[in-house]
CSV table of C-alpha atoms in Angstrom, one decimal:
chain,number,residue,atom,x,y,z
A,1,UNK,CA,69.3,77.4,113.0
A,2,UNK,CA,72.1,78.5,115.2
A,3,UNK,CA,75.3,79.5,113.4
A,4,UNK,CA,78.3,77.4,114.8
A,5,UNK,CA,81.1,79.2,114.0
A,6,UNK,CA,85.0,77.6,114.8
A,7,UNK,CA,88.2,79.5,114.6
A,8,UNK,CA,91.4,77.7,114.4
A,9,UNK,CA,94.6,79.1,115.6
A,10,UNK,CA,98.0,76.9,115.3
A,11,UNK,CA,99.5,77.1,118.5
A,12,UNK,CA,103.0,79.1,118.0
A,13,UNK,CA,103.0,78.0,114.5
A,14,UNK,CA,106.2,78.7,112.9
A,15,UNK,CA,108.2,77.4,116.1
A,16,UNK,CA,106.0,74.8,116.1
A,17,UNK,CA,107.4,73.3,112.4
A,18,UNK,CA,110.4,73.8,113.2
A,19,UNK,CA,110.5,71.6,116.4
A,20,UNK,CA,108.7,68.9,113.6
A,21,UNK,CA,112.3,68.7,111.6
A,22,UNK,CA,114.6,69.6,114.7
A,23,UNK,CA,113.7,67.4,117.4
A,24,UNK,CA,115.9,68.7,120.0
A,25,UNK,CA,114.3,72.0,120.1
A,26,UNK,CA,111.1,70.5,121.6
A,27,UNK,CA,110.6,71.4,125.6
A,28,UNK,CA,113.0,74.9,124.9
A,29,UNK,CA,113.4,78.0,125.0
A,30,UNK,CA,113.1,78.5,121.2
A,31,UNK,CA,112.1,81.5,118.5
A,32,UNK,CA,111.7,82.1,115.3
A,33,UNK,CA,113.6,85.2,114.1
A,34,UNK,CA,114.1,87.4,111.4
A,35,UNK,CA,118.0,88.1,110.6
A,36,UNK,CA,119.8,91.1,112.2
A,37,UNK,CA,122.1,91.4,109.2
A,38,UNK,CA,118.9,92.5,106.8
A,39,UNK,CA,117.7,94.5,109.7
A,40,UNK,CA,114.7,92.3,110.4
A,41,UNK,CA,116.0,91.2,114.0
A,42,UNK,CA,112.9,90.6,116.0
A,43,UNK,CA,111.2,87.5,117.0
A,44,UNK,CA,108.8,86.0,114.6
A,45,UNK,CA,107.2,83.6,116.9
A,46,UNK,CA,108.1,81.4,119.9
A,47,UNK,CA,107.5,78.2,121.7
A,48,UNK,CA,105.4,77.8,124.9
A,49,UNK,CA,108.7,77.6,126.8
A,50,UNK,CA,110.0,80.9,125.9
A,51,UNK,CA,106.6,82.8,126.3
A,52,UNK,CA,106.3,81.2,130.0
A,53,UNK,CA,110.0,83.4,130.4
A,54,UNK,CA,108.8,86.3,128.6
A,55,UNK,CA,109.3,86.3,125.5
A,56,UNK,CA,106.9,87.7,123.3
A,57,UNK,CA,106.4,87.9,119.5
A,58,UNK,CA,107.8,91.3,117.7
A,59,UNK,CA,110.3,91.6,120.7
A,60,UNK,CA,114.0,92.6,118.9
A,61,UNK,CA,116.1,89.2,119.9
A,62,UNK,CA,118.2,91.2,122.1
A,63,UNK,CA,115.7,92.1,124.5
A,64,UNK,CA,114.1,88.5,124.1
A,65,UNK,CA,117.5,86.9,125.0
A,66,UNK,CA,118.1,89.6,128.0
A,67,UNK,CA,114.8,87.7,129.3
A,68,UNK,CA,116.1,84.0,127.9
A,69,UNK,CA,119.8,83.8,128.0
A,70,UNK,CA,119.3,80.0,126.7
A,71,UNK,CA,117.0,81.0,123.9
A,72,UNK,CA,117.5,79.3,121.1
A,73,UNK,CA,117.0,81.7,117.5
A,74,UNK,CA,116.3,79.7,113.9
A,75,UNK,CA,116.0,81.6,111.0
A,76,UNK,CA,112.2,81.6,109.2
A,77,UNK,CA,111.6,79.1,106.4
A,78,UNK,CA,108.5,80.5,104.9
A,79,UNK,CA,108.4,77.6,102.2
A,80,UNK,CA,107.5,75.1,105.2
A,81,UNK,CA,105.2,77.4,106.9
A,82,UNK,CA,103.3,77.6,103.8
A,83,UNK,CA,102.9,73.6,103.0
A,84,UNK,CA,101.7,73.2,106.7
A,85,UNK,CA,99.1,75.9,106.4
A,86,UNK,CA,98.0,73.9,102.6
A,87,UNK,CA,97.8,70.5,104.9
A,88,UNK,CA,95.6,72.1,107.8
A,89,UNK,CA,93.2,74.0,105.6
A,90,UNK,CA,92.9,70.4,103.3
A,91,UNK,CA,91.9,68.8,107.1
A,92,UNK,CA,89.4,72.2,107.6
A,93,UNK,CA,88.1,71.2,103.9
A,94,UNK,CA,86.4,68.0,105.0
A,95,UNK,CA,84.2,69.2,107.3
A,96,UNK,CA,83.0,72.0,105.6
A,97,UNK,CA,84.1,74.0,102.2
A,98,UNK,CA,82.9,77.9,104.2
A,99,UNK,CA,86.9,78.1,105.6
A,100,UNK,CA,88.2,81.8,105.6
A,101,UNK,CA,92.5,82.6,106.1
A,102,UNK,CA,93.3,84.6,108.5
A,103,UNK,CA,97.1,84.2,107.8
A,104,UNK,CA,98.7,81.1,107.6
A,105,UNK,CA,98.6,79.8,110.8
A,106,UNK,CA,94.8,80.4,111.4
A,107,UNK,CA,91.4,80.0,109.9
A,108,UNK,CA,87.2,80.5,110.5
A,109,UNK,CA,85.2,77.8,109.6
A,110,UNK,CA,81.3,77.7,109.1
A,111,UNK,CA,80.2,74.0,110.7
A,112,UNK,CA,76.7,75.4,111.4
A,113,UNK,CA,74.2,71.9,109.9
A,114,UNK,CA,70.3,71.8,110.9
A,115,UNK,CA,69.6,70.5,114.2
A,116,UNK,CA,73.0,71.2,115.7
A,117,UNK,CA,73.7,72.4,119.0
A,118,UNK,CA,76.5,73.8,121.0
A,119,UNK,CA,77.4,70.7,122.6
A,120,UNK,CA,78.1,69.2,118.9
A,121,UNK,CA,80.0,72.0,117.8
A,122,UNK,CA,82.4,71.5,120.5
A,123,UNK,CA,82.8,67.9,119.5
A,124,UNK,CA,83.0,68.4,116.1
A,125,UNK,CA,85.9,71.1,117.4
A,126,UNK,CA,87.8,68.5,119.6
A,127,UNK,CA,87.5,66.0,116.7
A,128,UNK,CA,89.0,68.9,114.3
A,129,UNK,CA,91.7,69.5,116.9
A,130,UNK,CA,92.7,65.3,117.6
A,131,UNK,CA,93.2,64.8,113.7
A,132,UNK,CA,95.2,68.1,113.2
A,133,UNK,CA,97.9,66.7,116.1
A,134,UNK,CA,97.4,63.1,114.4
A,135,UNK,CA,97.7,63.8,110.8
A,136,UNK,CA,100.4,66.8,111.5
A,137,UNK,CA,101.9,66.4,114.3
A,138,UNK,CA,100.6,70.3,115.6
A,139,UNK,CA,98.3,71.5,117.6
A,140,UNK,CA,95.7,74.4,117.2
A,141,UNK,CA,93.6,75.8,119.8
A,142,UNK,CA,89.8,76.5,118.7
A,143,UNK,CA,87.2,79.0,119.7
A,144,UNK,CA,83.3,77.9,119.3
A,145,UNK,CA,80.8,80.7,118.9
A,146,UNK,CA,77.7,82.2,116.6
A,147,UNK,CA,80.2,84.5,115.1
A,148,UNK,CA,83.4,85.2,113.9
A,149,UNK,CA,84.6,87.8,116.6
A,150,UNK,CA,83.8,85.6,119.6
A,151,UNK,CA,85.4,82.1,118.0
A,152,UNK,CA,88.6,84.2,117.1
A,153,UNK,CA,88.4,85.1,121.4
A,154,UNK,CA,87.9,82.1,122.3
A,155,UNK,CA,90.7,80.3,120.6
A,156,UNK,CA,92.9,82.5,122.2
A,157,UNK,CA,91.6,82.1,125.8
A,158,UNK,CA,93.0,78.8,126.5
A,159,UNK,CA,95.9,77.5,124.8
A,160,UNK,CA,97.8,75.7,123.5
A,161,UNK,CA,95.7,72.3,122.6
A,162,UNK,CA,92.2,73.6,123.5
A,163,UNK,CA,88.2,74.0,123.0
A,164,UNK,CA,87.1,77.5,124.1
A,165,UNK,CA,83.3,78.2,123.3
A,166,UNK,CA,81.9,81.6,123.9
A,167,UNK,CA,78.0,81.9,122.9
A,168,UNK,CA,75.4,84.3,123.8
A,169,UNK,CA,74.7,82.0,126.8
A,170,UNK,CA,78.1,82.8,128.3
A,171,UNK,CA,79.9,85.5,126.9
A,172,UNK,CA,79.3,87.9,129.6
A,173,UNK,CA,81.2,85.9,132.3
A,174,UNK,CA,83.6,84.6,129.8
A,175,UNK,CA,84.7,87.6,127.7
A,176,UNK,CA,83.3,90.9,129.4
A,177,UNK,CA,86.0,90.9,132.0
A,178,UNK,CA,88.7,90.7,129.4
A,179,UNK,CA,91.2,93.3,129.0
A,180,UNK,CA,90.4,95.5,125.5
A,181,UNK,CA,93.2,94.2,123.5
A,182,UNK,CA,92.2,90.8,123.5
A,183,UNK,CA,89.3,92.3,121.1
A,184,UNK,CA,90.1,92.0,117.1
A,185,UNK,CA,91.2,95.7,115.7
A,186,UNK,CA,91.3,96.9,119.1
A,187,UNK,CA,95.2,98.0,118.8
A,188,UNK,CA,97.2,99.6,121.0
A,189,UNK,CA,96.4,103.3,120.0
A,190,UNK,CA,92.8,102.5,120.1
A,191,UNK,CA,93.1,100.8,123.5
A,192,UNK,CA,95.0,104.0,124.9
A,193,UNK,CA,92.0,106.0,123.6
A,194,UNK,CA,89.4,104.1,124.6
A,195,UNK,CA,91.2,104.1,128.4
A,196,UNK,CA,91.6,107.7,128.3
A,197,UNK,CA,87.6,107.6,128.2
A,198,UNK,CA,87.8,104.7,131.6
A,199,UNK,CA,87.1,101.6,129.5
A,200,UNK,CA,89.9,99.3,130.0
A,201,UNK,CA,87.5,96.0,129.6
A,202,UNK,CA,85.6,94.4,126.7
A,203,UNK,CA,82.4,95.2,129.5
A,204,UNK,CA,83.5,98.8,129.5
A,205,UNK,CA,83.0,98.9,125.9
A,206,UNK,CA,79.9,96.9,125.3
A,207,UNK,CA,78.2,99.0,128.2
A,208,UNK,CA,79.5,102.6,126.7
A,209,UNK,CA,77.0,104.6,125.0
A,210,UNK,CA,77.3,104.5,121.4
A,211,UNK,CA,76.7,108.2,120.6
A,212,UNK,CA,79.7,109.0,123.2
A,213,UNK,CA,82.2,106.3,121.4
A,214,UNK,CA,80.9,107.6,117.8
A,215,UNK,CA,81.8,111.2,118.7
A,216,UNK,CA,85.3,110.2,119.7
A,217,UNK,CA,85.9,107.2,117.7
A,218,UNK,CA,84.1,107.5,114.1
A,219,UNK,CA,82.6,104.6,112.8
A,220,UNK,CA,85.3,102.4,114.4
A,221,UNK,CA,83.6,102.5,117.7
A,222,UNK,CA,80.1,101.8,116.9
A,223,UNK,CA,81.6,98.5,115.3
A,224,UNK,CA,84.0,98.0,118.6
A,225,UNK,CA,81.0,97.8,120.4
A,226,UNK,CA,79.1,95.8,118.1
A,227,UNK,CA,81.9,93.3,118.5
A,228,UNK,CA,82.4,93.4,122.4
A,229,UNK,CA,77.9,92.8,122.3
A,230,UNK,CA,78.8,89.4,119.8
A,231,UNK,CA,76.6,91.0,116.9
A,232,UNK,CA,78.7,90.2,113.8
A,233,UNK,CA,77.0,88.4,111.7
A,234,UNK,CA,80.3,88.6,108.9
A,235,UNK,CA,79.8,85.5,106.8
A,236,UNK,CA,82.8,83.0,106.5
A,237,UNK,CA,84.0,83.0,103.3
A,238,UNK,CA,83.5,79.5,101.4
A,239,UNK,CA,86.5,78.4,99.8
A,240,UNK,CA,86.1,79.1,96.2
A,241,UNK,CA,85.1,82.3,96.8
A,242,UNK,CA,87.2,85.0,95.3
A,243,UNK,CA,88.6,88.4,97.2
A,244,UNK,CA,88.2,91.4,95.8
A,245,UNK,CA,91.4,93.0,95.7
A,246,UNK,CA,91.3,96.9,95.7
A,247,UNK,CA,95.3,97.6,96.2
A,248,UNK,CA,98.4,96.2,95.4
A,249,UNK,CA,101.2,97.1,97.6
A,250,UNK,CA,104.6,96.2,98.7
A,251,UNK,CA,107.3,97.8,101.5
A,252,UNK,CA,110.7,96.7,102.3
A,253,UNK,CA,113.3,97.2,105.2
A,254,UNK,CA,117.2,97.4,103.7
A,255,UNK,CA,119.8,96.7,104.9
A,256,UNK,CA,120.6,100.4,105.8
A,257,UNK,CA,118.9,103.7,106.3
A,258,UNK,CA,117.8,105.1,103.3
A,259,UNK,CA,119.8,108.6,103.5
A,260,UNK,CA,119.8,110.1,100.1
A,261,UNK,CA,117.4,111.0,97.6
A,262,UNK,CA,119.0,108.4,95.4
A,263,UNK,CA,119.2,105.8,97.4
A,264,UNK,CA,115.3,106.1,97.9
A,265,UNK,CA,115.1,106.5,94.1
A,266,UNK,CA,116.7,102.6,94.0
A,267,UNK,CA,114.1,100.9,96.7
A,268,UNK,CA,111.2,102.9,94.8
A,269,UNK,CA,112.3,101.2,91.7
A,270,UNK,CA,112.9,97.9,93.7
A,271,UNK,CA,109.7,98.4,94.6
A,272,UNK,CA,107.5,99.6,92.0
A,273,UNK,CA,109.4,96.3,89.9
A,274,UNK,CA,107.3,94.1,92.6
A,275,UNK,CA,103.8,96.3,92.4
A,276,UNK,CA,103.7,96.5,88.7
A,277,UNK,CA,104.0,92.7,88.1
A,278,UNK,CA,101.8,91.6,90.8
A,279,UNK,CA,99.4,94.3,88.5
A,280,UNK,CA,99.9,92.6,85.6
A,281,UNK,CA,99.9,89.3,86.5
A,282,UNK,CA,96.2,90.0,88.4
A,283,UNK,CA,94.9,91.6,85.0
A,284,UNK,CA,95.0,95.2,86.7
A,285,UNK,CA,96.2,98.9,86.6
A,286,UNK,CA,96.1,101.5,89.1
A,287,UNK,CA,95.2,105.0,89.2
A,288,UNK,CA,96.2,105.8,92.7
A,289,UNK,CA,99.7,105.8,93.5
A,290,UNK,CA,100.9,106.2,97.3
A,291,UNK,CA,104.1,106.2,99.4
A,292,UNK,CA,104.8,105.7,102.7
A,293,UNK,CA,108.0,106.3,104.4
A,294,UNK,CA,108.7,105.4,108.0
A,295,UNK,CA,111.6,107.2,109.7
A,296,UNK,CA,114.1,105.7,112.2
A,297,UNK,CA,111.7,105.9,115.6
A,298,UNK,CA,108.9,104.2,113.5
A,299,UNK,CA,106.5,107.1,112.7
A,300,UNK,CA,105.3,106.5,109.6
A,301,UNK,CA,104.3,109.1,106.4
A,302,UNK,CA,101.9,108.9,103.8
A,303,UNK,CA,101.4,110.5,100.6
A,304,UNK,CA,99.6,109.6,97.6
A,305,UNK,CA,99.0,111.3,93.8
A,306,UNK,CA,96.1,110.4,90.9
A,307,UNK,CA,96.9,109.3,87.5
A,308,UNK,CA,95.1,110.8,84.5
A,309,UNK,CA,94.6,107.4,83.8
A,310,UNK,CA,95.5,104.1,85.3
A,311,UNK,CA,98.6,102.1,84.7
A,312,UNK,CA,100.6,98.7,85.5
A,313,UNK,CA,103.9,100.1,83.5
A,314,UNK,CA,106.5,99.7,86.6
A,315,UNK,CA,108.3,103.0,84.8
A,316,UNK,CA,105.5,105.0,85.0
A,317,UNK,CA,104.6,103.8,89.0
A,318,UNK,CA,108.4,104.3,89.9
A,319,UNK,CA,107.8,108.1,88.1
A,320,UNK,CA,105.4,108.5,89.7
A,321,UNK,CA,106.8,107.6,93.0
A,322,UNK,CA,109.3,109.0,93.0
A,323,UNK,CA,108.2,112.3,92.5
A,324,UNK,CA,105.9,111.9,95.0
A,325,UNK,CA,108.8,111.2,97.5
A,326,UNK,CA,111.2,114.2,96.3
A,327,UNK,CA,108.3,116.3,97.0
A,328,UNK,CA,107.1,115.2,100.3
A,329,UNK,CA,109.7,113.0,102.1
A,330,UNK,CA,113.3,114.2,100.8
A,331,UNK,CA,113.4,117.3,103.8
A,332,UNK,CA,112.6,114.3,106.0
A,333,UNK,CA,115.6,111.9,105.8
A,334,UNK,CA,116.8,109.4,106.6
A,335,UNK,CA,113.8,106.6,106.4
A,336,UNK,CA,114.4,102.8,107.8
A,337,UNK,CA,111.5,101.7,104.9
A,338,UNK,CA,109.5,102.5,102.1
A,339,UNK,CA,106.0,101.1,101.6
A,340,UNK,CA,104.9,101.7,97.8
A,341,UNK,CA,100.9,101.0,96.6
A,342,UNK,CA,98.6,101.3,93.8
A,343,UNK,CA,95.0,101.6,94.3
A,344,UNK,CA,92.1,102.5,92.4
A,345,UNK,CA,92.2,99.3,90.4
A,346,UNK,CA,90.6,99.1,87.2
A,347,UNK,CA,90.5,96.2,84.6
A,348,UNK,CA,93.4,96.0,81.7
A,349,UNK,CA,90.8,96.0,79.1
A,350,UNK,CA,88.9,98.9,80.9
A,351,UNK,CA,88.6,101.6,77.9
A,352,UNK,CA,91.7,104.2,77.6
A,353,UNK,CA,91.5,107.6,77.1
A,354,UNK,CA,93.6,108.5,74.3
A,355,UNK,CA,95.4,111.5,73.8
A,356,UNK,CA,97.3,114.1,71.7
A,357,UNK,CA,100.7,113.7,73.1
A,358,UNK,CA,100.4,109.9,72.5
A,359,UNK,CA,101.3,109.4,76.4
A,360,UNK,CA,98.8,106.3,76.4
A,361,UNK,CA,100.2,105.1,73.8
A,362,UNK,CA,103.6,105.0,75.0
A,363,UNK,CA,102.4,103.8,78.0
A,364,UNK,CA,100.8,100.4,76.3
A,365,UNK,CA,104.6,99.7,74.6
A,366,UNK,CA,106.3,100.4,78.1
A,367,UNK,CA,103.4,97.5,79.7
A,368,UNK,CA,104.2,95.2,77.0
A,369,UNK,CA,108.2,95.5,77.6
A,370,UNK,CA,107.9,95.1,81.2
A,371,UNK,CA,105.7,91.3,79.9
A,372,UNK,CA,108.2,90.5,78.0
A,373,UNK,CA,110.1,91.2,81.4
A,374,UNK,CA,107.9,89.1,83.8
A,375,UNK,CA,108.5,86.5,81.1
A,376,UNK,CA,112.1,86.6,81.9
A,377,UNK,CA,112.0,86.8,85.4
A,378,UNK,CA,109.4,84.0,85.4
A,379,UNK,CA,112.2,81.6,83.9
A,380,UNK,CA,114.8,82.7,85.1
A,381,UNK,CA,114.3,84.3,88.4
A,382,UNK,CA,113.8,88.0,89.4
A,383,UNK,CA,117.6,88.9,89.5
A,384,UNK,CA,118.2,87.9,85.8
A,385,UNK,CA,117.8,91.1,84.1
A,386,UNK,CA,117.6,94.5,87.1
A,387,UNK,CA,117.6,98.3,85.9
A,388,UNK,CA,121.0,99.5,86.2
A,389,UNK,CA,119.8,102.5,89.3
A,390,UNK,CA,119.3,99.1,91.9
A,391,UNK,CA,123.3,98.5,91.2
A,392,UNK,CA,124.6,101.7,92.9
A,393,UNK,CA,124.4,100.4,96.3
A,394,UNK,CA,125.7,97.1,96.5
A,395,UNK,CA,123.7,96.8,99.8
A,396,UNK,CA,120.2,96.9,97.7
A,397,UNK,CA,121.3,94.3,95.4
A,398,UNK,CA,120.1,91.4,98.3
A,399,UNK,CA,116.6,92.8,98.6
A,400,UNK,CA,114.3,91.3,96.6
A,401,UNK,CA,110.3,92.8,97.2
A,402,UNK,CA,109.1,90.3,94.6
A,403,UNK,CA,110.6,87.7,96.8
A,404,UNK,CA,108.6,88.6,100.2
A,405,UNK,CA,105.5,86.2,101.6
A,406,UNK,CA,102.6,88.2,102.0
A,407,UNK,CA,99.9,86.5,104.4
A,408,UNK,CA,96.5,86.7,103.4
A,409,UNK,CA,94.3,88.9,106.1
A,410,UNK,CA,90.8,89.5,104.9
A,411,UNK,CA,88.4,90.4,107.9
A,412,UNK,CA,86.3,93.8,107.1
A,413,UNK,CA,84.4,93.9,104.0
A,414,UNK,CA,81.6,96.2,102.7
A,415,UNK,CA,79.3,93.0,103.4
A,416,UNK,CA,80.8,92.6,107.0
A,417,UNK,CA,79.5,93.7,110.2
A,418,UNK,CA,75.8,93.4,111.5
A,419,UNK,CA,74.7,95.4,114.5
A,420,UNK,CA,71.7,93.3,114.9
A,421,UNK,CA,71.5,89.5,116.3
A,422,UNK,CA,69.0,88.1,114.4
């Protein structure tokens, strides 16, 4: 039985809601941005009109309205974005219950059924695609293929509003001559890599020897090259099926460069206040704690340390953190962010090592504070009760970690890539 694999991508999704509830947005120049007050002043996403101009998504708005003069900037209202992604995966839901996130705005979905051919899956597709603008008023463009690399291509060959299929009958006309980018975790300093060695094509890569691209690339170009020859054979996730999370993590832009030691102490806090409850509340603790700092020209820094033992206390993470960053990052101020993560996640009934200076002890009383905290902030909101180092700068007091969507991206998994077609 052939696979038949879809992936649905919302065309320009977040512009696309908002023309929904502001009508006289539709037919312009339009983007969704973040705000230039908080520092997040790029473009989030944009309408068909503005990408024709130039335009292009993570663009700061200043360069995007030096390009569009008439562009037209709403803020992001990640409440609505979220209720439209509920309604299209519901409309995936009753054709089949394999549909797999990737982000809001798109989805894979498993349609494969005995006896079906390519020629159905594109129906089905176009019948997917016709109730989505009917029931929503949106459209999504949707690749057909036999796996999950190939549909995600295809729906972004032809948009918006279209039925792309790319199958092992076709996809060496159809996506051989595209440019490397256009292949999932092919970024841009994997691109310039891979061009430094003459591939610039997803051809190149799929006619490279393997030995040559696992010498320079790892294990990162054996599975490039699987993908550019269609042999994933990743399953699509069904819909009950549950991740396995194996960090929690959470990073944050203020409103200013972070230039002191103390100031970094307040967003570490701020931010540890986010990873610990998101630990608790997911019946984990972590062992592994890691910062990472990213200066004003965007280079990023990481560091991480190892626990004795593993913890969701927020005091004991923003310790821990902290430390971490006096040790390693305070010679390199100022930073524009701090990213702060736990990993190595273990159970909270996992067995604890006890031990003479009672420091497990003390940190079980400090957990159960910071529940009685969550319980608080659950009721009442996160600001209701903050620890008095967040207060020095009355800048920090408007960011909120806890606060932040974070869209689910799940692709690679230990069960993931095949490098055989079956």
């Amino acid at each position: 039985m052939n696979r038949i694999i879809l992936h649905s991508d919302a065309d320009s999704y977040y512009a696309s809601v908002e023309c929904l509830y502001t009508p006289a947005l539709r037919g312009r120049p339009m983007a969704v941005c973040g705000s230039p007050d908080d520092r997040h002043g790029i473009v989030l996403a944009k309408s068909e009109p503005a990408k024709r101009l130039g335009v292009k998504t993570g663009m700061a708005i200043w360069q995007a309205k030096a390009l569009c003069p008439s562009l037209q900037c709403v803020p992001p209202d990640f409440d609505l974005y979220l209720h439209f992604s509920q309604k299209l995966r519901r409309i995936y839901q009753a054709y089949t219950d394999k549909v797999e996130p990737f982000g809001l705005d798109e989805c894979w979905l498993d349609v494969s059924a005995a006896g079906m051919d390519w020629a159905q899956g594109e129906r089905l597709a176009h019948a997917i695609r016709r109730r989505i603008r009917r029931e929503t008023g949106l459209t999504v463009s949707i690749g057909v293929s036999d796996n999950k690399v190939f549909a995600k291509l295809a729906s972004d060959y032809k948009k918006p509003n279209a039925v792309t299929r790319i199958c092992p009958e076709n996809y060496r006309q159809a996506a051989w001559p595209l440019p490397m980018s256009s292949l999932i975790y092919a970024g841009p300093h994997t691109c310039q890599k891979l061009a430094r060695l003459g591939l610039y094509t997803i051809g190149d890569l799929a006619r490279a020897d393997a030995g040559m691209l696992e010498a320079r690339l790892g294990k990162n170009g054996i599975m490039l090259k699987a993908f550019a020859l269609g042999l994933d054979q990743s399953p699509v996730k069904a819909v009950d099926a549950e991740e396995t999370i194996k960090s929690v993590g959470n990073s944050t832009t203020p409103p200013h460069d972070i230039r002191t030691p103390e100031e970094a102490r307040a967003i570490l806090y701020l931010l540890a206040e986010s990873v610990g409850e998101r630990l608790r509340k997911s019946g984990f603790k972590g062992r592994t704690i890691s910062v990472t700092a990213r200066n004003p020209e965007l280079v990023s820094h990481t560091r991480q340390r190892t626990l004795t033992s593993p913890t969701a206390s927020t005091g004991q993470i923003a310790r821990q953190a902290i430390a971490l960053f006096e040790q390693q990052f305070s010679p390199l101020l100022p930073f524009r962010s701090l990213g702060l993560n736990c990993g190595q996640l273990s159970g909270e009934e996992a067995p604890v090592q006890m031990d003479f200076l009672g420091e497990a002890e003390r940190n079980d009383r400090a957990q159960r504070l910071d529940q009685a905290l969550d319980s608080l902030r659950y009721r009442f909101g996160h600001t209701i009760i903050r620890r008095g180092i967040v207060l020095a700068d009355p800048a920090f007091n408007r960011v909120n970690p806890a606060g932040q969507v974070i869209h689910p991206v799940a692709f690679l998994r230990e069960d993931g890539v095949s490098y055989a077609r079956p």
